[in-house]
PDB file of C-alpha atoms in Angstrom:
ATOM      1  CA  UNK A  69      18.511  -7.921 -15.638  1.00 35.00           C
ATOM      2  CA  UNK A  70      20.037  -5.565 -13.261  1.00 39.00           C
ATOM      3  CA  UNK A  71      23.950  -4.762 -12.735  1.00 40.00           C
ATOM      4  CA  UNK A  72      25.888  -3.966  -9.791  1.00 40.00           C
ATOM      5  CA  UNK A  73      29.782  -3.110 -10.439  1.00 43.00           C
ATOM      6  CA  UNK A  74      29.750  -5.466 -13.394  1.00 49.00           C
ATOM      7  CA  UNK A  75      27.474  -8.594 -11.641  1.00 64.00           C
ATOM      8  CA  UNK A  76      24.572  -9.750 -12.459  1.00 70.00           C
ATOM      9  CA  UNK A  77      22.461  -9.307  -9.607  1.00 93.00           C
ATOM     10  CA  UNK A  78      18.994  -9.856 -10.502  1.00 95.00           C
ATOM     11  CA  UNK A  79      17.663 -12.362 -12.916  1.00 96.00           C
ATOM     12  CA  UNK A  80      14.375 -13.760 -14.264  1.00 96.00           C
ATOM     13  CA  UNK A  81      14.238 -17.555 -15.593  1.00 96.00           C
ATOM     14  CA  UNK A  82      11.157 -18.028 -18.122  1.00 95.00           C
ATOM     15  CA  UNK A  83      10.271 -20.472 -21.003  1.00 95.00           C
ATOM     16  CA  UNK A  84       8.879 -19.430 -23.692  1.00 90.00           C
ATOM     17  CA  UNK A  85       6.262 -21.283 -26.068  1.00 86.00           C
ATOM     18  CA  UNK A  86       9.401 -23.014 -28.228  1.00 88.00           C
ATOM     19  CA  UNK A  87      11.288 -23.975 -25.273  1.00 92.00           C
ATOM     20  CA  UNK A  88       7.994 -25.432 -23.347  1.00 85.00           C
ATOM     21  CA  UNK A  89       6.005 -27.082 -26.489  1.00 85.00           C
ATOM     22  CA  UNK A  90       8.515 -27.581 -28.657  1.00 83.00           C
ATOM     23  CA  UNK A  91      11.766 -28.698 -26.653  1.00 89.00           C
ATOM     24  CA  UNK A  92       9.983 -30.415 -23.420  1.00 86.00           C
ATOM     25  CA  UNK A  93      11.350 -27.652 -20.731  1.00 92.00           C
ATOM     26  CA  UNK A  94       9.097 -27.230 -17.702  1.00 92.00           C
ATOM     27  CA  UNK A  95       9.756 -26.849 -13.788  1.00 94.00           C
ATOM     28  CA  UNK A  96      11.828 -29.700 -13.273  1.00 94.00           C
ATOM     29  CA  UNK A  97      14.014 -28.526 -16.050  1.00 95.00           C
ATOM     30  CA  UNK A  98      13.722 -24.998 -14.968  1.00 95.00           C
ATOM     31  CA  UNK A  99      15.418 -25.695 -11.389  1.00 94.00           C
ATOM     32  CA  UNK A 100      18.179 -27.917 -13.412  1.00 95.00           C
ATOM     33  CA  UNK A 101      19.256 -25.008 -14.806  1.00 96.00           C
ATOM     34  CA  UNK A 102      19.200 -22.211 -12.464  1.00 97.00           C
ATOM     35  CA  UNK A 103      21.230 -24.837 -10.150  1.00 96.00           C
ATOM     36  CA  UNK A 104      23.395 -25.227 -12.889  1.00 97.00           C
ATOM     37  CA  UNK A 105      23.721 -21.487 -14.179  1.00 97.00           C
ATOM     38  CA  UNK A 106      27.288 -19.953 -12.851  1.00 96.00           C
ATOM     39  CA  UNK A 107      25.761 -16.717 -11.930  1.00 95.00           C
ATOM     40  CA  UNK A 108      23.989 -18.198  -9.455  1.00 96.00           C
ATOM     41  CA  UNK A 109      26.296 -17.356  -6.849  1.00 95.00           C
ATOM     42  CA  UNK A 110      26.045 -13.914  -7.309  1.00 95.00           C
ATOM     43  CA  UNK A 111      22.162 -13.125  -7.874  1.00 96.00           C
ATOM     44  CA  UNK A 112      20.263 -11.285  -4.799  1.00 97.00           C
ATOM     45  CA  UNK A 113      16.888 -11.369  -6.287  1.00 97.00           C
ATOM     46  CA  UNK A 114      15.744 -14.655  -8.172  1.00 97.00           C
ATOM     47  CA  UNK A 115      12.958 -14.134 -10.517  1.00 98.00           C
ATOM     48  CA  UNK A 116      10.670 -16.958 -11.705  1.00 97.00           C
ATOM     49  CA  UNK A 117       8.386 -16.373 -15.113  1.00 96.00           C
ATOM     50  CA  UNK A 118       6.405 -19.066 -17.026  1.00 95.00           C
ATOM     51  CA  UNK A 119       7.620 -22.331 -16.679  1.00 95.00           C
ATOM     52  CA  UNK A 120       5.793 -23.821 -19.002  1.00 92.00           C
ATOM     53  CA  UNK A 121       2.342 -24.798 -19.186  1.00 89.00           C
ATOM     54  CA  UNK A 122       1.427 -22.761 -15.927  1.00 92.00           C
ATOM     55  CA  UNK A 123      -2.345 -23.420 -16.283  1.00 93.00           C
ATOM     56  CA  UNK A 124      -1.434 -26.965 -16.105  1.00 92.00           C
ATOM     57  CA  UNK A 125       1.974 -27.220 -14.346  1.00 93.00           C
ATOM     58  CA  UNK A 126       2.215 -26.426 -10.654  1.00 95.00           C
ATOM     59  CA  UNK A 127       5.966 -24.482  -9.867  1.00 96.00           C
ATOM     60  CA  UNK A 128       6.320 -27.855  -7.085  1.00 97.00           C
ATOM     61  CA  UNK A 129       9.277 -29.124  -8.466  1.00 97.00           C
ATOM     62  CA  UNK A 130      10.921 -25.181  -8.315  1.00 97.00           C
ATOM     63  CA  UNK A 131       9.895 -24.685  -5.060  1.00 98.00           C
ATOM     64  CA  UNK A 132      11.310 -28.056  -4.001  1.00 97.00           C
ATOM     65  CA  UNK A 133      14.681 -27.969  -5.969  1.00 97.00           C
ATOM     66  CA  UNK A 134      15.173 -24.632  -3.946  1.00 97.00           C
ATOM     67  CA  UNK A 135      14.134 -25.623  -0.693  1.00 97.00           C
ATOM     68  CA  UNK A 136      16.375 -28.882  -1.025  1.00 97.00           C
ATOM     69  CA  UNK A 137      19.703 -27.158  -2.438  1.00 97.00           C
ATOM     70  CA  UNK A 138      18.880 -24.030   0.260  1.00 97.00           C
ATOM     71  CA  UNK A 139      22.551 -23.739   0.780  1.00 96.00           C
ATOM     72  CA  UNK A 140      23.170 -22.987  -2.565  1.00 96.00           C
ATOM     73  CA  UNK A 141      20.108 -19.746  -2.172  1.00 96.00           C
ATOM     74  CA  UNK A 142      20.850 -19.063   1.076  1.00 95.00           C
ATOM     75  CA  UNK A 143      22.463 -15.560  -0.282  1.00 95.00           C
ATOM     76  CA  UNK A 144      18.756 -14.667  -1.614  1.00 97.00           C
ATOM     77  CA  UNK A 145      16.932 -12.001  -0.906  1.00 97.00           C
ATOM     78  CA  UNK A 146      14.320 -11.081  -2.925  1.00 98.00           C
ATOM     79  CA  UNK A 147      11.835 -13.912  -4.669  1.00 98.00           C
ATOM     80  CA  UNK A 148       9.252 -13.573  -7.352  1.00 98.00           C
ATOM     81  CA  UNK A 149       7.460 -16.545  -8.048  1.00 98.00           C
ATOM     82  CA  UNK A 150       4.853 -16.674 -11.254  1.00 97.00           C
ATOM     83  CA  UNK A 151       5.937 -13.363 -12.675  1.00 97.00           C
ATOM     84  CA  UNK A 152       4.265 -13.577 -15.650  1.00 96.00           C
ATOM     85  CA  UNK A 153       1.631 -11.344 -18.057  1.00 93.00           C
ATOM     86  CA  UNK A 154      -1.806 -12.639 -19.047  1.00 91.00           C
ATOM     87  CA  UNK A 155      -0.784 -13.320 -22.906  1.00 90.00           C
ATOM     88  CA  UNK A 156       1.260 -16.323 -21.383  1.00 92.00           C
ATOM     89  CA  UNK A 157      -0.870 -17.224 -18.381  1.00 90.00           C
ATOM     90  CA  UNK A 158      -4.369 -15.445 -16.759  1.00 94.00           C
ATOM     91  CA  UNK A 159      -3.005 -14.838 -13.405  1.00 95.00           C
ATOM     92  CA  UNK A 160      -6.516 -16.823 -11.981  1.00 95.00           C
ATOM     93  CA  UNK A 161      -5.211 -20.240 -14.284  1.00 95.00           C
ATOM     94  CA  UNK A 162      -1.062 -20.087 -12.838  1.00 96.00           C
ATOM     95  CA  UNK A 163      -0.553 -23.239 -10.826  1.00 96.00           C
ATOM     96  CA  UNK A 164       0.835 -22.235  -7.531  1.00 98.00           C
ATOM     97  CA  UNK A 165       2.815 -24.817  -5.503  1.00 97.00           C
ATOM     98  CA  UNK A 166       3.391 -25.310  -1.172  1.00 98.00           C
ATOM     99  CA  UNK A 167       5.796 -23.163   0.130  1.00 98.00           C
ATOM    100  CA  UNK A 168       5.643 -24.625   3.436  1.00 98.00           C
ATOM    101  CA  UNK A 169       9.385 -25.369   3.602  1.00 97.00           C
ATOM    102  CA  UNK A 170      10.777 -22.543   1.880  1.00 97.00           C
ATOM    103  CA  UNK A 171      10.425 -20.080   5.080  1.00 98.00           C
ATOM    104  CA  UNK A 172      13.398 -22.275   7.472  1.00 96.00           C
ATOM    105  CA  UNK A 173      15.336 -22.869   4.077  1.00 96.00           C
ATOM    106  CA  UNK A 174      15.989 -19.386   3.356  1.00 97.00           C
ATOM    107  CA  UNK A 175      16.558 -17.472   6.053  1.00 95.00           C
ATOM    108  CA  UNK A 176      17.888 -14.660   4.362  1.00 96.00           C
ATOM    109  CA  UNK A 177      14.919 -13.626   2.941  1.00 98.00           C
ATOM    110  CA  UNK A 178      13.470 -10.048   2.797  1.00 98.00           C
ATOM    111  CA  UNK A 179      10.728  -9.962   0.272  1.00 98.00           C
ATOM    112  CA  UNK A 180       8.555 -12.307  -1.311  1.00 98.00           C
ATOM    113  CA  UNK A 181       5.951 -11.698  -4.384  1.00 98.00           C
ATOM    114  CA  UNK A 182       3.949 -14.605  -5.215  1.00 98.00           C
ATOM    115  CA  UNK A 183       1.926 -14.342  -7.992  1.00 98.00           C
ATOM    116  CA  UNK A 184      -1.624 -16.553  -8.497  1.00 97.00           C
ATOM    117  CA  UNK A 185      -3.516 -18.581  -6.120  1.00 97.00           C
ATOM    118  CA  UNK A 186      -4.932 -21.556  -7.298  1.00 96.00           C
ATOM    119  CA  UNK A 187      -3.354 -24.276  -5.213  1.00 97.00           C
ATOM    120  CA  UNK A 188      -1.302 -22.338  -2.982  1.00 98.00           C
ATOM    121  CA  UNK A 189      -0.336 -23.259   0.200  1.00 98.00           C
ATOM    122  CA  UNK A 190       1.815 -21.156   2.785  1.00 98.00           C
ATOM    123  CA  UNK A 191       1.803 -23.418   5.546  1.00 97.00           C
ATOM    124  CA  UNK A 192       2.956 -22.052   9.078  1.00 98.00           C
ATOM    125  CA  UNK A 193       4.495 -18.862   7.890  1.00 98.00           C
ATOM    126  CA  UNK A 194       7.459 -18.571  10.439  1.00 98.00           C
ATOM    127  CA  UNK A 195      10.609 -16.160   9.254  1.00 98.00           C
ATOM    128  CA  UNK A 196      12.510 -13.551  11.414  1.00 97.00           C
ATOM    129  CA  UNK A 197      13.829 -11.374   8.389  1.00 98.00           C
ATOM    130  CA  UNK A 198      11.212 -11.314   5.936  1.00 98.00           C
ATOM    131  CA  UNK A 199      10.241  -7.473   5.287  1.00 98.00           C
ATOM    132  CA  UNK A 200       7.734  -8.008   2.346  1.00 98.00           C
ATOM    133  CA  UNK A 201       5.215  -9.947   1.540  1.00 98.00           C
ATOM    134  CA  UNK A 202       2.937  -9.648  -1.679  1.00 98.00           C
ATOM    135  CA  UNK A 203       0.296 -12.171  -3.428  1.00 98.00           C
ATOM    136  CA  UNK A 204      -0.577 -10.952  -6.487  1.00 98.00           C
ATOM    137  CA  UNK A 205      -3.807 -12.729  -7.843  1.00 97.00           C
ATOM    138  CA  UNK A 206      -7.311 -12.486  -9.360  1.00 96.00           C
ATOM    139  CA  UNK A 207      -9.291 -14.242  -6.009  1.00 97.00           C
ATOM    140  CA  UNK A 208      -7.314 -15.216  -2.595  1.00 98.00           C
ATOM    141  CA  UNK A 209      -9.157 -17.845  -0.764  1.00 97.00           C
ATOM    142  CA  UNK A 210      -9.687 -17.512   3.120  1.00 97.00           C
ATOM    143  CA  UNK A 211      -7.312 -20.378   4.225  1.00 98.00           C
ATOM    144  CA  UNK A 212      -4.228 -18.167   2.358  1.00 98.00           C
ATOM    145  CA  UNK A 213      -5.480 -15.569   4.656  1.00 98.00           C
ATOM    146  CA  UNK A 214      -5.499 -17.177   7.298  1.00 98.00           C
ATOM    147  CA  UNK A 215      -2.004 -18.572   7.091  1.00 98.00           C
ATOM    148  CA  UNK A 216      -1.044 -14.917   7.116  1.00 98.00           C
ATOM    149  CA  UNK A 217      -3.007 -13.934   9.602  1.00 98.00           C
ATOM    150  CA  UNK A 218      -1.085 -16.433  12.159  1.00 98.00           C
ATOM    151  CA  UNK A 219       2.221 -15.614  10.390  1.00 98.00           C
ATOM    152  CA  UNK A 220       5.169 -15.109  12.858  1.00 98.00           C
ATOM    153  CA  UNK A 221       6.674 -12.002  11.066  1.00 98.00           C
ATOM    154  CA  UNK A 222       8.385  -9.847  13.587  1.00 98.00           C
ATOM    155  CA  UNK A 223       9.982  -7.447  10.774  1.00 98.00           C
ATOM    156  CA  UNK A 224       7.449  -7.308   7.783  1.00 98.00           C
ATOM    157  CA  UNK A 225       7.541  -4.155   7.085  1.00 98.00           C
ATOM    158  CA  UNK A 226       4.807  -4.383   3.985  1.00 98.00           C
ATOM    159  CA  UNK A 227       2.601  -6.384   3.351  1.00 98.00           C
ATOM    160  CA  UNK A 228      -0.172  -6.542   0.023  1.00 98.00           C
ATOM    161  CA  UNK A 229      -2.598  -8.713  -0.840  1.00 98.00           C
ATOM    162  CA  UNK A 230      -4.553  -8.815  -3.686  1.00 98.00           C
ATOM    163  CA  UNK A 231      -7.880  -9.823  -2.683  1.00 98.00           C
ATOM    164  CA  UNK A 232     -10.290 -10.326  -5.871  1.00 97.00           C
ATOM    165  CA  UNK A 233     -13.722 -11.964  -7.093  1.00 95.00           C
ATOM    166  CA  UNK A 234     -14.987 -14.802  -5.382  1.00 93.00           C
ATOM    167  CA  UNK A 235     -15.491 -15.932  -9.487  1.00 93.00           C
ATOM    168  CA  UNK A 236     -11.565 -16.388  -9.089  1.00 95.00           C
ATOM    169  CA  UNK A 237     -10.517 -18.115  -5.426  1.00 94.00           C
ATOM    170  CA  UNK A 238     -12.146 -15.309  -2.895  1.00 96.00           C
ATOM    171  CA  UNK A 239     -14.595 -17.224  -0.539  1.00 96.00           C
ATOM    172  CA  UNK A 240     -14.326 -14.835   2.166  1.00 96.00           C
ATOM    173  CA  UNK A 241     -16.199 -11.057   3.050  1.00 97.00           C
ATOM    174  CA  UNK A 242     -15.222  -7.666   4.837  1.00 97.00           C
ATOM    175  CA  UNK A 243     -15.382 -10.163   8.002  1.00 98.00           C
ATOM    176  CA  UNK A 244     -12.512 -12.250   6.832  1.00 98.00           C
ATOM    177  CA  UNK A 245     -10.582  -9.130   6.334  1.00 98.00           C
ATOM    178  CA  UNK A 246     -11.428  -7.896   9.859  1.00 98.00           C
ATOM    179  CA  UNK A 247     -10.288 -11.106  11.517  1.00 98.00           C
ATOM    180  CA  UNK A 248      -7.021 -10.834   9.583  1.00 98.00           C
ATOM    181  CA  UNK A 249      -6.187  -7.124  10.952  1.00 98.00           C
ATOM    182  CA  UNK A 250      -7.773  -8.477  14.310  1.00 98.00           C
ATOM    183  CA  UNK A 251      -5.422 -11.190  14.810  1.00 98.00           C
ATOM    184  CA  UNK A 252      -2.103 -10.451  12.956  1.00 98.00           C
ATOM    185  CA  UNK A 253       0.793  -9.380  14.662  1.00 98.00           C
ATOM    186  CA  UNK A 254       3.151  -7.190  12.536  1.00 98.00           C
ATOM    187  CA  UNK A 255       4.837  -4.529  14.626  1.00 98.00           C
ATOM    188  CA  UNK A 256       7.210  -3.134  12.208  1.00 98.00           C
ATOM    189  CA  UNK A 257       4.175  -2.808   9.452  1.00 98.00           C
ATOM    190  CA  UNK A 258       4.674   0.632   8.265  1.00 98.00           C
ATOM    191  CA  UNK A 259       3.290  -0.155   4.498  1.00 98.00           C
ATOM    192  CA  UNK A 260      -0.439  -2.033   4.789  1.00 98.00           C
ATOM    193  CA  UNK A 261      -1.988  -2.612   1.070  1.00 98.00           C
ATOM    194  CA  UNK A 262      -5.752  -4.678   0.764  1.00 98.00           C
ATOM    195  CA  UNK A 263      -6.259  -4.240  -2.747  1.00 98.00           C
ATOM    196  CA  UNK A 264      -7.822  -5.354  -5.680  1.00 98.00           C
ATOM    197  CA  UNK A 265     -11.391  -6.303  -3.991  1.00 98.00           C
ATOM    198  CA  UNK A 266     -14.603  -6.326  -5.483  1.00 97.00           C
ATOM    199  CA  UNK A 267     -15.919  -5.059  -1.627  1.00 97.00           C
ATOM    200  CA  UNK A 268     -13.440  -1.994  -1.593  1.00 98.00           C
ATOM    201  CA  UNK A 269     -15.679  -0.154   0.214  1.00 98.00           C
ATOM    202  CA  UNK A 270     -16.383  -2.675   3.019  1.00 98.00           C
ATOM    203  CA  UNK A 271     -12.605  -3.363   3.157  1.00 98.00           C
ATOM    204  CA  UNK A 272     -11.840   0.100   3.680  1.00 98.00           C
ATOM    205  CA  UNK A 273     -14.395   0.630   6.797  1.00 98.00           C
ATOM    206  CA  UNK A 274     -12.454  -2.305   8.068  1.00 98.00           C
ATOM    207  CA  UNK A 275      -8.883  -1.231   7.152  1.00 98.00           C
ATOM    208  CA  UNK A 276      -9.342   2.390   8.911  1.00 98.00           C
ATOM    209  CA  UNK A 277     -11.150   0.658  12.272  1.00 98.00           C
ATOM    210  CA  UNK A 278      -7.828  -1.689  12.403  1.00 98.00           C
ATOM    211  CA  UNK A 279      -4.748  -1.448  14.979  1.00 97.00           C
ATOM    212  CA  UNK A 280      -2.724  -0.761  12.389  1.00 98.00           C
ATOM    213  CA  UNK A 281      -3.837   2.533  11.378  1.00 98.00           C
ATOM    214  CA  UNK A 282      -2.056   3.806  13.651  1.00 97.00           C
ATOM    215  CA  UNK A 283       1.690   2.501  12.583  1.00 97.00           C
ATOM    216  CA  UNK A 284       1.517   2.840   9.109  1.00 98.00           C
ATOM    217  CA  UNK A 285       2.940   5.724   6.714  1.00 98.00           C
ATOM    218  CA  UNK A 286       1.453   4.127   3.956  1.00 98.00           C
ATOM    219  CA  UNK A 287      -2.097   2.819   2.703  1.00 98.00           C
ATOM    220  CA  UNK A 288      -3.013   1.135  -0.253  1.00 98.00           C
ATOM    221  CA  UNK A 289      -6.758   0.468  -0.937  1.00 98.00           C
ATOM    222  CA  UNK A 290      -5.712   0.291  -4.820  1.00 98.00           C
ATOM    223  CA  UNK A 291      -7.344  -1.602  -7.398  1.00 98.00           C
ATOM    224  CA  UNK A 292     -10.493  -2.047  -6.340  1.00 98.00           C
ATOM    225  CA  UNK A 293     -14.264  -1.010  -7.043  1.00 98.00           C
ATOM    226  CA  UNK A 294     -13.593   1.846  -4.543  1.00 98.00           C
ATOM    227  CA  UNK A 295     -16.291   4.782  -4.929  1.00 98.00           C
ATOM    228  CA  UNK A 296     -17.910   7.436  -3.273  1.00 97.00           C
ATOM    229  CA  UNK A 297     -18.788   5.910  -0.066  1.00 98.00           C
ATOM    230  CA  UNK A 298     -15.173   4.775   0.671  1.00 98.00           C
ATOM    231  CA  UNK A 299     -13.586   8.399  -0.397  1.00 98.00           C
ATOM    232  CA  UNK A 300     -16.415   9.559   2.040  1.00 98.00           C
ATOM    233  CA  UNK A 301     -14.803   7.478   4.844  1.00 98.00           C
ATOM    234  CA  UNK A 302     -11.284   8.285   4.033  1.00 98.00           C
ATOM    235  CA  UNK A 303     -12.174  12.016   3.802  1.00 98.00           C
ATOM    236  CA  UNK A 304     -13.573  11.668   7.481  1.00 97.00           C
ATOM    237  CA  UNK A 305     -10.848   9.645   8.908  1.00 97.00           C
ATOM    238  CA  UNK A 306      -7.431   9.770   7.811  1.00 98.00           C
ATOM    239  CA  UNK A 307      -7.260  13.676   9.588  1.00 97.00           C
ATOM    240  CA  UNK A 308      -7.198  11.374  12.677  1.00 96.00           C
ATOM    241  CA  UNK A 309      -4.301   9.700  10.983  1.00 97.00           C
ATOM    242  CA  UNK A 310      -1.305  11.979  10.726  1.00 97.00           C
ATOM    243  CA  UNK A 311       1.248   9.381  10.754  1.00 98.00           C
ATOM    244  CA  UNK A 312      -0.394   8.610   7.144  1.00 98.00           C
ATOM    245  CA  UNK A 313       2.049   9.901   4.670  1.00 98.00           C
ATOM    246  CA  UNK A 314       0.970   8.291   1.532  1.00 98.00           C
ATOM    247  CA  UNK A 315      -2.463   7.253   0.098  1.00 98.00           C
ATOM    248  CA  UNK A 316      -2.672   5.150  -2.913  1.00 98.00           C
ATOM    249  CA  UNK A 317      -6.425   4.084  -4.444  1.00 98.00           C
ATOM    250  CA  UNK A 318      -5.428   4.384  -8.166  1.00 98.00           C
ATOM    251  CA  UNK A 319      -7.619   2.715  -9.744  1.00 98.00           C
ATOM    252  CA  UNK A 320     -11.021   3.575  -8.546  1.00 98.00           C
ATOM    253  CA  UNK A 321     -15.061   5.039  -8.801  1.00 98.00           C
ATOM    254  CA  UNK A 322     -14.576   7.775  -6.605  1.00 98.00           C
ATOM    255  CA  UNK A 323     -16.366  10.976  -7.928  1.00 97.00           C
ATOM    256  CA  UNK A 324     -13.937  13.588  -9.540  1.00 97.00           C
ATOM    257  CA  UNK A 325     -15.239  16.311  -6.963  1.00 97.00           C
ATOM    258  CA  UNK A 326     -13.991  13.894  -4.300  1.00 98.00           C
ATOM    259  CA  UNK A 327     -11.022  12.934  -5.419  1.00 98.00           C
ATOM    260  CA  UNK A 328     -10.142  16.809  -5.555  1.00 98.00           C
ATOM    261  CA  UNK A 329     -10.703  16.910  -2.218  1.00 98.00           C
ATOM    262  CA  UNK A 330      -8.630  13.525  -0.889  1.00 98.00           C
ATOM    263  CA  UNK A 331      -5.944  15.320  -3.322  1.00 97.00           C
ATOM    264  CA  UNK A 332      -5.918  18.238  -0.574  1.00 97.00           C
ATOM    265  CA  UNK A 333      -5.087  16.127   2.542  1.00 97.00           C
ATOM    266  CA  UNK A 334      -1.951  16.644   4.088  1.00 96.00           C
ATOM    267  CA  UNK A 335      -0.196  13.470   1.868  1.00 98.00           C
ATOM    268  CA  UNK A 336       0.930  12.172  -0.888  1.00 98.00           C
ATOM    269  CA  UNK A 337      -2.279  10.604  -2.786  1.00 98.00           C
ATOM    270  CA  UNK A 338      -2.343   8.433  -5.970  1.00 98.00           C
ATOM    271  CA  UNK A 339      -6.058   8.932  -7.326  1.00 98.00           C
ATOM    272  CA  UNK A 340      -5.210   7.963 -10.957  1.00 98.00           C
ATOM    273  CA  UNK A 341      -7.208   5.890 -12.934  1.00 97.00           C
ATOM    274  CA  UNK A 342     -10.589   6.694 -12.742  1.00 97.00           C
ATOM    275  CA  UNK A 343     -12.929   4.513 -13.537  1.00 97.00           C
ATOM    276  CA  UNK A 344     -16.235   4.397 -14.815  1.00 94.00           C
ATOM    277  CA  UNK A 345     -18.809   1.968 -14.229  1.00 93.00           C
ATOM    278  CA  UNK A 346     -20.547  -0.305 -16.446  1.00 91.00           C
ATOM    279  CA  UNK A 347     -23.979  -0.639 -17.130  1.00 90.00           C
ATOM    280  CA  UNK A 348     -26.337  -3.259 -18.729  1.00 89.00           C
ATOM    281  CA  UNK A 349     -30.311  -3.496 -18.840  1.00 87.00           C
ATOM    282  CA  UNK A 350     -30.384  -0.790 -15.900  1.00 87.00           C
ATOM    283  CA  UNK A 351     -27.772  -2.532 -13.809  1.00 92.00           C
ATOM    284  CA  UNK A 352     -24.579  -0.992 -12.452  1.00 88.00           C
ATOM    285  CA  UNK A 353     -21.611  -3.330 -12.707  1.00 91.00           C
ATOM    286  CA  UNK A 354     -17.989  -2.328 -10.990  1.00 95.00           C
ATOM    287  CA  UNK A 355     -14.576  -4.495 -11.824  1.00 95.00           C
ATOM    288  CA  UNK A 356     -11.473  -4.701  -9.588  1.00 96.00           C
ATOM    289  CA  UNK A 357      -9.144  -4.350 -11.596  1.00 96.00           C
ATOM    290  CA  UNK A 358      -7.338  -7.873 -11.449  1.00 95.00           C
ATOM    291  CA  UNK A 359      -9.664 -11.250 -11.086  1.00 91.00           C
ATOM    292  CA  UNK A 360      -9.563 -13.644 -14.182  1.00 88.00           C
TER     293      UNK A 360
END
C-alpha cells in the first residue's frame, strides 16, 4: 500500500487460495467488502487482484457493485482490474467482465489497467478525463480493438495494448492495427505503446506510417518478437521523428550491432532484454513475451 500524510491512498483487494477454497470468498464477496472497508473514502487508486477462481469466475459482480454504488468511487482515479501473477492465474485463463457502464459512473477517472481478455467487453468507450488506458493480456481480439478504436477520449494521454498470439484471443493482423491508428482520435496522445505481438515487425511498419508519429514523445514497440528488420525501420525513420524522446523495445531479436546503433539516436532507448531465438528440426521459432 502507499501513504500520503498518514492515509492510505492506494490499496489492492486479493483472495488468496484459503480465503477462495477454503472460506467461499469470491467477487460478490470481494465488492461486500471493499464497500464496507472504512478506508474507502480515502483511496485514489483501487487495486483489484485474484478474486478467486479467476479462470472460472468472471470480475461481473466487481464491476457491477462499483458501477451501482459509483457515488461511493466517484473520488477514484486510478483502476487496476485482474492484477494478478501467473502462479495464481495465466493472464490468457483471467475471466474478464463488461465494463460498459463503468465509463459514465466514474467520471473521475484518469487511468485504467485491465488485465486479461477472455470475455471482455468495453462497450462504447465514452470518458472526458481518462488519461491512460492499458490492457495487459496474452491475445486481444479485434472487437476490443475496435471498441478503442471508436473510443471518445479527448485527453488520453497513453495508451498500451498488449497485443499477443492469436493461440491466446488475437484474431486480427498488421491490418487491424493500421485501421486502429487510421481511425482513432486521441489528440493529447503523447505516450503510444503496441506491444507484446508476435508480428512486431509488421506492427512497427504500421506504427511509424501512423498520424501519430508525429505527437508522441514516447514509443513503445516492447515485448514483442521485434528483430532486425524492425530495428532496420526504426534506424531509418525515427531521424524524421524529433519530437521522439523515448524509445522502449526491451525485450526483443534485434542484432547486438543494431541495437548499438538505435542506442546512438538522439533519445532515450530501452534495448534490454535480448532475446534469442529458438530453434527445432531447422525451424526458427520467436515468443512475445506475454501470450498464455
Amino acid at each position: 500500500m502507499e501513504h500520503s500524510e498518514n492515509k492510505t491512498v492506494t490499496k489492492v483487494y486479493t483472495y488468496d487460495y484459503e480465503e477462495y477454497e477454503e472460506q467461499g470468498k469470491g467477487p460478490e464477496t470481494m465488492v461486500e467488502e471493499i464497500l464496507a472497508d472504512p478506508e474507502l473514502p480515502g483511496l485514489r487508486e483501487l487495486i483489484i487482484g485474484d478474486w478467486g477462481n479467476a479462470w472460472e469466475n468472471d470480475c461481473q459482480a466487481i464491476i457491477d457493485g462499483i458501477t451501482e454504488h459509483a457515488d461511493r468511487f466517484s473520488h477514484i482515479e486510478k483502476l487496476f482490474f485482474g492484477d494478478m501473477n501467473y502462479e495464481q492465474c495465466e493472464v490468457s485463463w483471467i475471466m474478464q467482465g463488461d465494463y460498459s457502464k463503468l465509463w459514465c459512473a466514474l467520471p473521475g477517472l484518469r487511468e485504467l489497467t485491465i488485465q486479461g481478455s477472455t470475455d471482455l467487453v468495453l462497450g462504447d468507450i465514452c470518458h472526458a478525463g481518462l488519461e491512460s488506458l492499458t490492457i495487459i493480456c496474452g491475445g486481444l481480439p479485434s472487437y476490443v480493438i475496435r471498441s478503442v478504436q471508436e473510443a471518445k477520449l479527448p485527453n488520453l494521454k497513453k495508451l498500451i495494448l498488449y497485443i499477443g498470439s492469436d493461440d491466446y484471443g488475437f484474431d486480427g493482423n498488421a491490418d487491424t492495427i493500421r485501421e486502429l491508428l487510421e481511425k482513432a482520435d486521441f489528440p493529447q496522445l503523447s505516450y503510444l505503446g503496441i506491444v507484446d505481438s508476435e508480428i512486431q515487425d509488421e506492427v512497427t511498419e504500421v506504427v511509424l506510417s501512423s498520424k501519430f508519429m508525429g505527437q508522441i514523445s514516447t514509443l513503445d514497440l516492447s515485448m514483442g518478437t521485434l528483430t532486425e528488420k524492425g530495428g532496420a525501420l526504426l534506424l531509418a525513420q525515427l531521424p524524421s521523428w524529433p519530437n521522439i524522446r523515448k524509445l522502449d523495445i526491451h525485450y526483443h531479436y534485434v542484432p547486438e550491432e543494431m541495437v548499438e546503433e538505435l542506442e546512438k539516436l538522439p533519445m532515450e532507448v530501452d534495448a534490454s532484454e535480448a532475446e534469442e531465438p529458438d530453434v527445432y528440426d531447422g525451424t526458427v521459432y520467436l515468443n512475445a513475451m506475454l501470450t498464455e
